[in-house]
Structure formats: C-alpha cells, structure tokens
Coordinates of C-alpha atoms in Angstrom, one line a residue:
M1 CA -17.2 298.1 16.4
K2 CA -15.4 298.6 13.1
Y3 CA -15.4 302.0 11.3
L4 CA -14.7 302.3 7.6
M5 CA -14.4 305.4 5.4
N6 CA -15.8 305.5 1.8
N7 CA -16.2 301.7 1.7
K8 CA -18.3 299.8 -0.8
L9 CA -21.9 300.1 0.3
N10 CA -24.9 297.9 0.2
E11 CA -28.1 299.8 -0.7
T12 CA -30.3 297.4 1.3
E13 CA -28.3 297.9 4.5
L14 CA -28.4 301.7 4.0
I15 CA -32.2 301.7 3.5
S16 CA -32.5 299.5 6.6
V17 CA -30.6 302.0 8.8
F18 CA -32.6 305.0 7.4
K19 CA -35.9 303.2 8.1
S20 CA -34.8 302.2 11.6
V21 CA -35.0 305.9 12.6
G22 CA -38.1 306.7 10.5
W23 CA -36.4 308.4 7.6
N24 CA -37.9 307.6 4.3
K25 CA -35.3 308.5 1.7
D26 CA -36.0 307.6 -1.9
P27 CA -34.1 304.3 -2.4
K28 CA -33.2 305.2 -6.0
D29 CA -31.2 308.2 -4.7
I30 CA -29.4 306.7 -1.8
L31 CA -26.3 305.1 -3.5
Q32 CA -25.9 308.2 -5.7
D33 CA -26.0 310.4 -2.6
F34 CA -23.2 308.4 -1.0
Q35 CA -21.1 308.2 -4.2
N36 CA -20.9 312.0 -4.3
S37 CA -20.0 312.3 -0.7
Y38 CA -17.4 311.4 2.0
Y39 CA -18.8 309.0 4.5
V40 CA -17.9 306.8 7.5
T41 CA -19.8 303.6 8.3
A42 CA -19.9 301.8 11.6
Y43 CA -20.3 298.0 11.8
E44 CA -20.8 295.6 14.6
N45 CA -19.6 292.3 13.3
D46 CA -21.1 292.4 9.7
K47 CA -24.2 294.6 10.6
L48 CA -24.3 298.2 9.5
V49 CA -25.3 300.1 12.6
G50 CA -24.7 303.7 11.5
F51 CA -23.0 306.2 9.3
A52 CA -22.3 309.8 8.7
R53 CA -22.2 311.5 5.3
A54 CA -20.5 314.8 4.4
I55 CA -19.9 317.0 1.4
S56 CA -16.7 319.1 1.2
D57 CA -15.1 321.6 -1.1
G58 CA -11.8 319.9 -0.2
Y59 CA -10.3 323.1 1.2
Y60 CA -12.3 325.1 3.8
Y61 CA -15.8 323.8 4.2
T62 CA -17.4 320.4 5.0
S63 CA -21.1 320.0 5.9
I64 CA -22.6 316.9 7.5
F65 CA -25.8 315.9 5.7
D66 CA -26.7 312.7 7.4
M67 CA -25.7 311.1 10.6
V68 CA -27.8 308.0 11.3
V69 CA -27.5 305.4 14.0
R70 CA -29.8 302.5 14.7
P71 CA -31.9 303.3 17.8
E72 CA -30.5 300.3 19.8
Y73 CA -27.0 301.7 19.4
Q74 CA -27.7 305.3 20.2
K75 CA -26.4 306.8 23.4
K76 CA -23.9 304.1 23.9
E77 CA -20.1 304.4 24.2
L78 CA -18.7 302.5 21.2
L79 CA -15.0 301.9 21.0
N80 CA -13.1 301.0 17.9
S81 CA -12.0 297.4 18.1

C-alpha cells in the first residue's frame, strides 16, 4: 500500500471510489473540492483504493469531510510498503 499527500488526482478514479460506496457526488465539483483541501490517498499498485479529505484553518482546527475506502479494502490491516 502506498500513501500520498496532496498528490495529482485523477477525477475518474475519485468518482469510482465514491461510487464504490454508494456516494453520488457531483463529478463537476469533485476536483475543486480536493484542490481546496488537504488529502491523503491510498493506492495498491496503481489502483486508488481510498482517501481522506480535510479542511483546516492551519492553526487550531481541522475537519475531516470525506474518508472513503473501497468496500473490498475496508476492515483490513493495511501497512505502508
């Protein structure tokens, strides 16, 4: 498993992960949402398997807005390789 922070994103991959858990976010908003946030992505080989997105004031507060993991990767212990 490889974890990246604020890496370049592929909109099709993001939509696929959202759909895998039944979330139907508006595709036109997805990249903009991520560009205005901090995020961590998780990849197995070259496949995006999950991510977490947060917004912060850079001082005190950070709020997690999305944490999405493909169902087949949920409840598994994943180690950084």
